Amino acid sequence: MRLEALLNRWRYGEDRERIEFLTSQLLQFLQTSTDSTNNAQNKAPNNATTSDARWDGSTCVLITYGDAVQTPNEASLVTLRTLLDRHFGALANTVHVLPFLKASSDGGFAVASHERLEEHLGGWEDLKALSQGRQLMADLVLNHVSAAHPWVQQFRQGQTPGVDCVLAPDPNDDWSQVVRPRSTNLFTAFQTQTGLRPVWTTFGPDQVDVNWDCDAVLLAYAALLNRMVAHGVGWLRLDAVGFVWKEPGSTCIHHPRAHLLVKVLRALLEGMDPQGVVVTETNVPERENLSYLTPGDEAHLAYNFPLPPLLLDAVLREKADLLNGWLQRWPSLPNATNLLNFSASHDGVGLRPLEGLMDQERLAQLLEQCELRGGLVSHRRLSDGRDQPYELNISWWAAMADAGRDPHHLQRERFLLSQLLVMALPGIPAFYLPTVLASGNDAATFRRSGHRRDLNRERFSAEALERQLTDPDSDASHNLRWLQHAMAVRAALPAFHPDAAMQCIGERQSDRVILQRGCGASSLWAVHNITAHRINLDLRTLANRSQWCDRLRDQTDIPTLLTLNPFAVHWLQPC
């Protein structure tokens, strides 16, 4: 039995009876979960040619908070469903609803209840209604819970199960090698019935790490997963999964048991939904990030974290040397695994993935360019006590602005280039709702909250947004039209299948990015002018053909000597 075998590896050294009991408890969730055929009725159409394929060229992910769009006296999930049904169409065939459970801080990632949604969002049935006609992706926040969670309150009172669920190791053990994602203290002292006790707080004092050696923790998360699947969730984002297992004398990141936990959760999800997709979120250097894909039986997808900072650097610098060099080394991954490609998300632009890819001088220049456009920099604490830049906090739309007198100069062109390049890569493209809607830096919310990530987490009035989307001249309307059109074209081209081959052409040419997708007669060249100047391209250097078509613009008779306008993108095939 797959699940029992995984538990034996994950909990090695434990007695057989405990493993058998834990297995039997988990199997009960699988037996009572929604039948896969019923669950599939709610999912978006899939044009895949094989029954077991989880994605095809039409698949994309729209990332949004459940309350991103608001109407007075209406549950936000209802408002969001209305917006997506009315305006987004296939661009929302998979929707990542960011944490919707009751939480105390950190944009929903300090989960205070595994049973209740935030009241203003609505209820579980509203979540299920949102899944009609589309796939839903949801977060399992695995590493920690809120300091307000019942487990933490029970821990303080010496009550079960919380007394065993909270991670409270001896601070005097050897934790000198721990890799930190924040500059806050690793331990936070909590008042308990027996006095002050230090507990592990990777991400800050309101987020208390849980003890994954406790059976109650695994069973509680399995129950939550079961409930999510029953309410339309088929894609699962494993938040900060690399940090879940701690051991003295180690880095406490990517522990072998963290990888085994991913395998266990995948087995559970596939038992509840055979078409389920596990997505790992590990904002770390590339090799570490890919380690959740390369075994072939852990994640189905992993966030492509080097892409956003390299893409941002290329566009702002108008120089694609680092981006092209990285694209030349695109990883070869096991079958049925791939990357989730994105430029922006609810978090900032992660900088750790640049380790080994960008020198410190160039990184400092990138940070300076973003600060000129209203961005901020967040830091993490190293083992020697120094703070190091960890994340750029800026809205992607603001980052695409011109640094001169007119911020709007070529802003749309830069933005579209960045999103179309994301679409052109192997893997699944993902788009962040505020970015699509041309949201600038939300300085007002940041001033109120003091949280830098709030610069990129704007909430919208549904009424005001409706006016923008029905105005053909607005930035939001323009962006949405173009992305919908491009995704429709992408879906019809076999060369853009997520698993189709890719070759980066002309690594040494820093003014352009040229990607050849697919093989043989279906091959396509995605050409990107990464500069604010016109450049010429002889198409015969791509293939010795005299007649070319631009699939993105549905144009034929493209000249073999093609002039590329500033930040222009062309999807070219021989006619």
XYZ file of C-alpha atoms in Angstrom:
575
model
C 0.000 0.000 0.000
C 1.504 3.306 -1.176
C 0.367 5.422 1.766
C 1.499 2.965 4.448
C 4.881 2.536 2.741
C 5.372 6.314 2.706
C 4.405 6.620 6.365
C 6.912 3.913 7.264
C 9.654 5.939 5.553
C 8.466 9.263 6.996
C 8.125 7.926 10.530
C 11.040 5.474 10.432
C 11.890 3.879 13.766
C 8.331 4.041 15.082
C 6.391 0.959 16.125
C 4.323 -0.799 13.514
C 1.050 -0.458 15.415
C 1.306 3.332 15.416
C 1.934 3.381 11.659
C -0.969 1.022 10.998
C -3.297 3.125 13.151
C -2.246 6.328 11.406
C -2.709 4.682 8.005
C -6.188 3.485 8.909
C -7.175 6.977 10.040
C -5.968 8.506 6.770
C -7.666 5.842 4.674
C -10.970 6.826 6.247
C -10.591 10.284 4.685
C -10.000 8.709 1.285
C -13.052 6.458 1.653
C -15.330 9.355 2.624
C -13.937 11.887 0.142
C -16.004 13.113 -2.792
C -16.147 10.628 -5.642
C -13.667 11.715 -8.301
C -16.233 11.649 -11.079
C -18.541 13.988 -9.153
C -15.641 16.262 -8.289
C -14.609 16.441 -11.955
C -17.986 17.859 -12.984
C -17.053 21.224 -11.503
C -13.699 21.498 -13.263
C -12.827 23.624 -16.243
C -12.821 21.926 -19.644
C -9.542 20.250 -20.517
C -8.408 19.833 -24.113
C -5.708 17.311 -23.217
C -5.406 14.325 -25.495
C -4.823 11.784 -22.744
C -7.148 11.043 -19.861
C -4.466 11.373 -17.201
C -3.099 14.759 -18.381
C -3.482 17.474 -15.774
C -2.848 20.426 -18.083
C -2.754 21.538 -21.694
C -2.072 24.717 -23.656
C -5.220 26.395 -22.352
C -4.338 25.903 -18.689
C -3.421 29.015 -16.737
C -3.721 30.135 -13.119
C -5.263 33.382 -11.911
C -3.941 34.291 -8.444
C -6.253 36.363 -6.249
C -7.362 36.999 -2.720
C -10.951 36.006 -2.063
C -11.752 39.599 -1.118
C -9.785 41.285 -3.910
C -13.073 42.656 -5.263
C -15.680 43.943 -2.846
C -19.345 44.913 -2.878
C -21.048 46.258 0.279
C -23.163 43.679 2.114
C -22.141 40.814 -0.167
C -19.858 37.874 0.542
C -16.584 38.561 -1.252
C -16.420 35.107 -2.840
C -19.784 35.830 -4.453
C -18.490 39.149 -5.769
C -15.342 37.475 -7.082
C -17.361 34.816 -8.882
C -19.465 37.486 -10.591
C -16.351 39.318 -11.781
C -14.671 36.184 -13.128
C -17.803 34.899 -14.854
C -18.517 38.255 -16.450
C -15.060 39.362 -17.563
C -12.313 36.756 -17.302
C -13.552 33.663 -19.115
C -10.791 31.155 -19.880
C -8.190 33.371 -18.203
C -9.721 32.094 -14.958
C -9.969 28.377 -15.780
C -7.842 27.702 -12.685
C -8.156 30.184 -9.831
C -5.774 30.253 -6.896
C -7.820 31.659 -4.027
C -5.215 32.827 -1.537
C -5.757 31.840 2.134
C -9.437 32.063 2.928
C -9.498 30.471 6.391
C -9.895 32.608 9.494
C -6.522 34.226 10.177
C -4.907 36.826 12.406
C -2.197 38.362 10.171
C 0.212 38.019 7.229
C -2.418 38.255 4.526
C -4.189 35.120 5.716
C -1.082 32.993 6.225
C -1.377 33.076 10.026
C -4.273 30.612 10.100
C -6.361 30.770 13.279
C -8.904 28.082 12.362
C -8.778 25.063 10.070
C -12.567 24.898 9.996
C -13.962 28.397 9.416
C -13.568 30.877 6.580
C -13.177 34.583 7.180
C -16.738 35.793 7.668
C -16.605 38.538 5.047
C -15.582 35.996 2.394
C -18.640 33.802 2.880
C -18.794 30.098 3.660
C -17.649 26.764 2.318
C -20.622 26.590 -0.049
C -19.611 29.936 -1.564
C -16.181 28.459 -2.227
C -17.788 25.450 -3.898
C -19.970 27.732 -6.018
C -16.851 29.565 -7.186
C -15.487 26.233 -8.483
C -18.351 25.811 -10.941
C -16.839 25.728 -14.429
C -13.289 26.131 -13.172
C -10.607 24.502 -11.093
C -9.683 25.915 -7.683
C -6.252 26.021 -6.099
C -5.895 26.555 -2.358
C -3.121 26.843 0.217
C -2.130 24.368 2.858
C -0.139 26.538 5.262
C 1.897 23.661 6.611
C 4.702 25.190 8.628
C 2.774 27.174 11.204
C -0.510 28.358 12.645
C -1.581 31.638 14.169
C -0.767 32.388 17.791
C -4.570 32.587 18.132
C -5.089 29.019 16.844
C -6.674 26.566 19.340
C -3.491 24.472 19.321
C -1.470 27.388 20.660
C -4.081 28.212 23.286
C -4.126 24.564 24.368
C -0.329 24.564 24.472
C -0.405 27.491 26.882
C -2.913 25.661 29.085
C -1.077 22.328 28.939
C -4.008 20.689 27.150
C -4.110 18.122 24.360
C -3.744 17.996 21.460
C -2.142 21.440 21.316
C 0.545 20.674 23.881
C 1.956 18.177 21.364
C 1.121 20.114 18.171
C 3.255 23.197 18.890
C 6.980 22.959 18.134
C 8.918 23.889 21.271
C 12.410 22.338 21.091
C 15.247 23.217 23.458
C 16.680 26.593 22.343
C 20.078 25.461 23.648
C 20.378 22.748 20.995
C 22.565 23.496 17.985
C 20.451 25.751 15.766
C 23.388 27.751 14.433
C 22.932 26.564 10.832
C 19.230 27.367 10.512
C 18.325 29.116 7.237
C 16.071 32.072 7.996
C 13.504 33.733 5.691
C 12.956 36.642 8.100
C 14.907 38.981 10.380
C 12.677 38.303 13.425
C 13.705 36.067 16.354
C 13.738 32.319 15.743
C 12.103 31.627 19.137
C 9.262 33.513 20.815
C 8.493 33.061 24.510
C 4.863 32.235 25.361
C 3.378 32.323 28.842
C 2.128 28.869 29.841
C 0.825 27.271 33.019
C 4.376 26.209 33.819
C 5.950 29.589 33.013
C 7.538 31.099 29.912
C 8.269 28.583 27.149
C 10.089 29.391 23.922
C 8.385 28.159 20.766
C 9.716 28.081 17.211
C 8.488 31.002 15.073
C 10.088 30.865 11.608
C 8.042 33.718 10.155
C 7.451 35.892 13.218
C 5.794 35.882 16.639
C 2.215 35.547 15.344
C 3.053 32.416 13.331
C 3.854 29.464 15.571
C 5.517 26.450 13.960
C 3.752 23.113 14.301
C 5.265 19.774 15.262
C 4.967 17.402 12.309
C 6.112 14.511 14.485
C 2.676 14.663 16.106
C -0.015 12.433 14.580
C -2.741 14.968 15.408
C -1.084 17.507 13.091
C -1.103 15.182 10.076
C -4.675 14.073 10.749
C -5.896 17.665 11.104
C -4.318 18.682 7.801
C -5.717 15.569 6.116
C -9.188 16.526 7.365
C -8.705 20.051 6.018
C -7.544 18.705 2.662
C -10.571 16.416 2.503
C -12.886 19.346 3.144
C -11.173 21.502 0.523
C -11.484 18.787 -2.143
C -15.153 18.301 -1.277
C -15.664 22.012 -1.973
C -14.034 22.199 -5.382
C -10.305 22.410 -4.678
C -8.177 20.223 -6.938
C -4.856 22.071 -6.975
C -2.932 22.331 -3.726
C -0.244 24.917 -2.950
C 2.077 23.715 -0.192
C 3.104 26.976 1.446
C 6.690 27.189 2.750
C 6.871 23.396 2.782
C 10.669 23.397 2.889
C 10.674 24.618 6.499
C 8.378 22.022 8.090
C 10.969 19.649 9.613
C 13.623 20.758 12.111
C 16.628 18.864 13.391
C 19.518 20.185 15.544
C 22.756 20.702 13.652
C 20.987 21.039 10.288
C 19.809 23.966 8.156
C 16.197 23.019 8.981
C 15.171 23.481 5.360
C 14.483 20.791 2.718
C 14.957 18.047 5.300
C 14.412 14.549 3.832
C 11.277 14.304 5.940
C 9.955 17.518 4.372
C 10.266 15.811 0.992
C 8.548 12.711 2.356
C 5.697 14.868 3.660
C 5.170 16.176 0.120
C 4.942 12.555 -1.089
C 2.406 11.750 1.650
C 0.245 14.773 0.824
C 0.382 13.933 -2.884
C -0.787 10.386 -2.140
C -3.663 11.792 -0.075
C -4.687 14.322 -2.729
C -4.566 11.791 -5.547
C -6.627 9.420 -3.415
C -9.284 12.116 -3.072
C -8.963 13.520 -6.610
C -7.005 11.460 -9.159
C -6.484 14.605 -11.276
C -5.230 16.632 -8.310
C -2.122 18.799 -8.653
C 0.430 19.445 -5.904
C 2.336 22.735 -6.220
C 5.334 23.400 -3.972
C 6.220 26.936 -2.913
C 9.894 27.208 -1.935
C 11.375 30.663 -2.474
C 14.986 29.461 -2.547
C 17.885 29.038 -5.015
C 16.916 27.158 -8.162
C 18.526 23.780 -7.469
C 16.810 23.583 -4.080
C 13.488 24.587 -5.623
C 13.707 21.934 -8.344
C 14.476 19.228 -5.768
C 10.709 18.888 -5.205
C 10.198 18.023 -8.901
C 13.182 15.894 -9.820
C 12.152 12.774 -7.822
C 9.029 12.583 -10.024
C 6.687 11.557 -7.187
C 6.582 14.718 -5.086
C 5.231 17.938 -6.605
C 3.524 18.085 -9.991
C 4.446 21.768 -10.292
C 6.862 24.139 -8.583
C 6.891 27.932 -8.681
C 9.577 29.143 -11.086
C 11.105 31.617 -8.655
C 14.166 32.780 -10.662
C 11.899 34.040 -13.463
C 10.388 37.189 -11.859
C 13.652 38.880 -10.769
C 15.494 37.936 -13.978
C 12.607 39.164 -16.120
C 12.336 42.369 -14.110
C 16.069 42.993 -14.443
C 15.946 42.412 -18.215
C 13.024 44.779 -18.809
C 14.283 47.615 -16.596
C 17.856 47.293 -17.796
C 16.803 46.645 -21.422
C 19.392 43.905 -21.410
C 18.547 40.203 -21.447
C 22.012 38.713 -21.010
C 21.285 37.060 -17.643
C 17.773 36.053 -18.656
C 18.970 34.474 -21.901
C 21.802 32.656 -20.144
C 19.351 31.206 -17.635
C 16.858 30.218 -20.352
C 19.655 28.357 -22.149
C 19.943 26.118 -19.070
C 16.228 25.332 -18.797
C 15.884 22.185 -16.657
C 14.902 18.785 -17.974
C 12.165 17.484 -15.677
C 10.492 14.093 -15.159
C 7.298 13.291 -17.043
C 4.114 14.789 -15.568
C 6.035 17.532 -13.742
C 6.554 21.128 -14.764
C 6.989 24.720 -13.626
C 4.464 27.385 -12.692
C 5.708 30.501 -14.499
C 4.791 33.931 -13.173
C 6.009 37.500 -12.931
C 3.996 38.742 -9.960
C 2.172 37.251 -7.009
C 0.756 38.299 -3.644
C 4.289 38.176 -2.226
C 7.163 40.345 -3.368
C 9.754 39.467 -5.977
C 11.976 36.900 -4.240
C 15.720 37.571 -4.336
C 17.148 34.329 -2.937
C 16.594 32.581 -6.296
C 19.157 35.010 -7.776
C 21.955 33.445 -5.721
C 24.571 32.303 -8.230
C 22.741 34.054 -11.088
C 23.327 37.774 -10.411
C 26.250 39.571 -8.774
C 25.759 41.965 -5.865
C 26.466 45.121 -7.879
C 23.816 44.327 -10.438
C 21.370 43.314 -7.724
C 21.932 46.654 -5.986
C 21.145 48.426 -9.264
C 17.921 46.418 -9.651
C 16.857 47.354 -6.124
C 17.626 51.003 -6.847
C 15.542 50.975 -10.039
C 12.581 49.527 -8.163
C 12.946 52.027 -5.331
C 12.792 54.811 -7.951
C 9.397 53.386 -8.911
C 8.101 53.340 -5.331
C 9.244 49.863 -4.303
C 10.679 48.710 -0.980
C 13.112 45.979 0.073
C 12.506 43.354 2.785
C 15.355 41.496 4.506
C 16.127 38.157 6.130
C 18.637 37.385 8.911
C 21.697 35.249 8.202
C 23.226 32.836 10.693
C 25.977 35.380 11.460
C 23.399 38.010 12.435
C 23.640 40.122 9.271
C 20.505 41.170 7.383
C 20.369 40.508 3.641
C 17.838 41.639 0.975
C 15.236 38.906 0.635
C 12.356 40.355 -1.352
C 11.384 43.316 -3.521
C 7.996 44.746 -2.615
C 6.466 46.560 -5.575
C 3.448 46.169 -7.821
C 4.477 44.684 -11.165
C 2.512 47.374 -13.009
C 4.415 50.105 -11.143
C 7.679 48.304 -11.903
C 6.877 48.499 -15.629
C 6.664 52.320 -15.479
C 9.235 54.515 -17.191
C 11.799 56.158 -14.905
C 11.627 59.435 -16.868
C 9.139 62.278 -16.696
C 6.254 60.249 -18.100
C 5.815 57.030 -16.094
C 3.269 55.759 -18.628
C 5.711 55.916 -21.540
C 5.813 52.347 -22.952
C 4.368 50.999 -19.687
C 1.743 48.922 -21.472
C 4.351 47.583 -23.874
C 6.718 46.543 -21.074
C 3.866 44.929 -19.200
C 2.599 42.923 -22.158
C 6.086 41.774 -23.067
C 6.584 40.468 -19.541
C 3.295 38.541 -19.535
C 3.663 37.200 -23.067
C 7.140 35.922 -22.250
C 5.663 34.065 -19.270
C 3.134 32.487 -21.665
C 5.850 31.461 -24.131
C 7.757 29.269 -21.659
C 7.260 25.551 -21.027
C 5.004 25.023 -18.036
C 1.851 26.719 -16.766
C 1.490 30.537 -16.900
C 0.095 32.305 -13.840
C -1.233 35.854 -13.558
C -1.885 37.933 -10.434
C -5.255 39.688 -10.488
C -4.073 43.151 -9.332
C -1.298 43.021 -11.931
C -3.766 42.256 -14.726
C -5.918 45.147 -13.472
C -2.973 47.599 -13.664
C -2.795 48.111 -9.917
C -0.072 50.536 -8.841
C 1.715 50.598 -5.504
C -0.934 50.682 -2.772
C 0.945 53.175 -0.626
C -2.146 54.114 1.410
C -2.699 50.562 2.668
C 1.015 50.175 3.375
C 1.019 53.355 5.475
C -1.904 52.024 7.522
C -0.574 48.499 8.031
C 3.202 48.938 7.942
C 3.431 45.636 6.014
C 5.524 46.042 2.880
C 3.745 43.299 0.971
C 0.576 45.377 1.172
C 2.046 47.583 -1.560
C 0.998 44.830 -3.957
C -2.276 43.660 -2.441
C -4.813 46.263 -3.539
C -8.506 45.595 -2.983
C -10.979 46.890 -5.555
C -14.493 48.271 -5.425
C -16.584 46.066 -7.725
C -18.528 49.103 -8.941
C -15.413 51.113 -9.791
C -13.754 48.100 -11.373
C -16.790 47.461 -13.545
C -16.448 50.987 -14.929
C -12.778 50.371 -15.716
C -13.387 47.060 -17.446
C -16.167 48.474 -19.615
C -13.957 51.410 -20.645
C -11.991 50.164 -23.682
C -9.309 52.811 -23.096
C -8.478 51.892 -19.489
C -5.250 50.082 -18.657
C -7.181 47.301 -16.916
C -9.425 46.715 -19.941
C -6.464 46.826 -22.318
C -4.446 44.312 -20.266
C -7.341 41.917 -19.849
C -8.257 41.948 -23.564
C -4.677 41.262 -24.617
C -4.098 38.446 -22.138
C -7.379 36.748 -23.018
C -6.550 36.980 -26.712
C -3.005 35.674 -26.231
C -4.156 32.725 -24.102
C -6.760 31.802 -26.749
C -4.038 31.821 -29.419
C -1.684 29.867 -27.150
C -4.302 27.198 -26.498
C -4.654 26.509 -30.222
C -0.925 26.086 -30.919
C 0.633 22.658 -30.182
C 4.054 24.342 -29.910
C 2.837 26.052 -26.728
C 1.768 22.893 -24.930
C 3.269 23.082 -21.414
C 5.375 19.985 -22.084
C 6.594 20.977 -25.588
C 10.317 21.430 -26.108
C 12.037 24.826 -25.889
C 15.319 26.214 -27.182
C 16.619 29.706 -26.453
C 18.102 31.234 -29.634
C 20.916 33.792 -29.629
C 22.123 33.750 -26.023
C 24.727 36.423 -26.761
C 22.205 38.938 -28.113
C 21.122 40.914 -25.086
C 18.573 43.113 -26.865
C 16.160 40.283 -27.617
C 14.803 36.996 -26.295
C 13.961 34.405 -28.956
C 12.414 31.118 -27.896
C 11.791 28.226 -30.262
C 8.915 26.067 -29.013
C 7.894 22.688 -30.334
C 9.473 20.509 -33.004
C 9.174 19.954 -36.721
C 6.330 21.498 -38.715
C 4.593 22.814 -35.573
C 7.649 24.785 -34.393
C 7.069 28.393 -33.377
C 9.435 31.246 -32.553
C 8.425 33.676 -29.788
C 10.423 36.852 -30.433
C 10.762 39.607 -27.814
C 12.419 43.003 -28.279
C 13.635 43.699 -24.762
C 14.522 47.359 -25.505
C 12.834 50.722 -25.999
C 14.329 50.953 -29.503
C 13.435 49.430 -32.848
C 15.613 46.516 -33.879
C 15.723 44.438 -37.054
C 15.542 40.657 -37.249
C 16.244 38.561 -40.334
C 13.793 35.689 -39.992
C 15.932 33.519 -42.257
C 18.325 33.216 -39.302
C 15.533 31.303 -37.533
C 14.557 29.012 -40.412
C 15.316 29.092 -44.114
C 11.783 30.018 -45.136
C 10.543 32.981 -47.161
C 6.934 33.187 -45.943
C 6.099 33.852 -42.312
C 2.942 34.360 -40.227
C 2.467 36.096 -36.876
C 0.052 33.921 -34.925
C -0.307 36.459 -32.110
C -1.692 39.101 -34.490
C -3.181 36.734 -37.064
C -1.033 38.323 -39.772
C 0.361 36.685 -42.887
C 3.040 37.906 -45.280
C 5.391 38.950 -42.513
C 8.574 40.319 -44.165
C 11.693 38.224 -43.719
C 13.472 41.362 -42.510
C 11.198 42.180 -39.598
C 11.410 45.456 -37.685
C 10.584 44.941 -34.017
C 8.994 47.929 -32.295
C 9.983 48.797 -28.703
C 9.152 45.893 -26.368
C 7.292 44.160 -29.208
C 6.418 40.457 -29.141
C 5.755 38.244 -32.175
C 4.746 34.578 -32.305
C 6.119 33.490 -35.681
C 5.680 30.392 -37.804
C 6.578 29.690 -41.439
C 3.418 29.880 -43.528
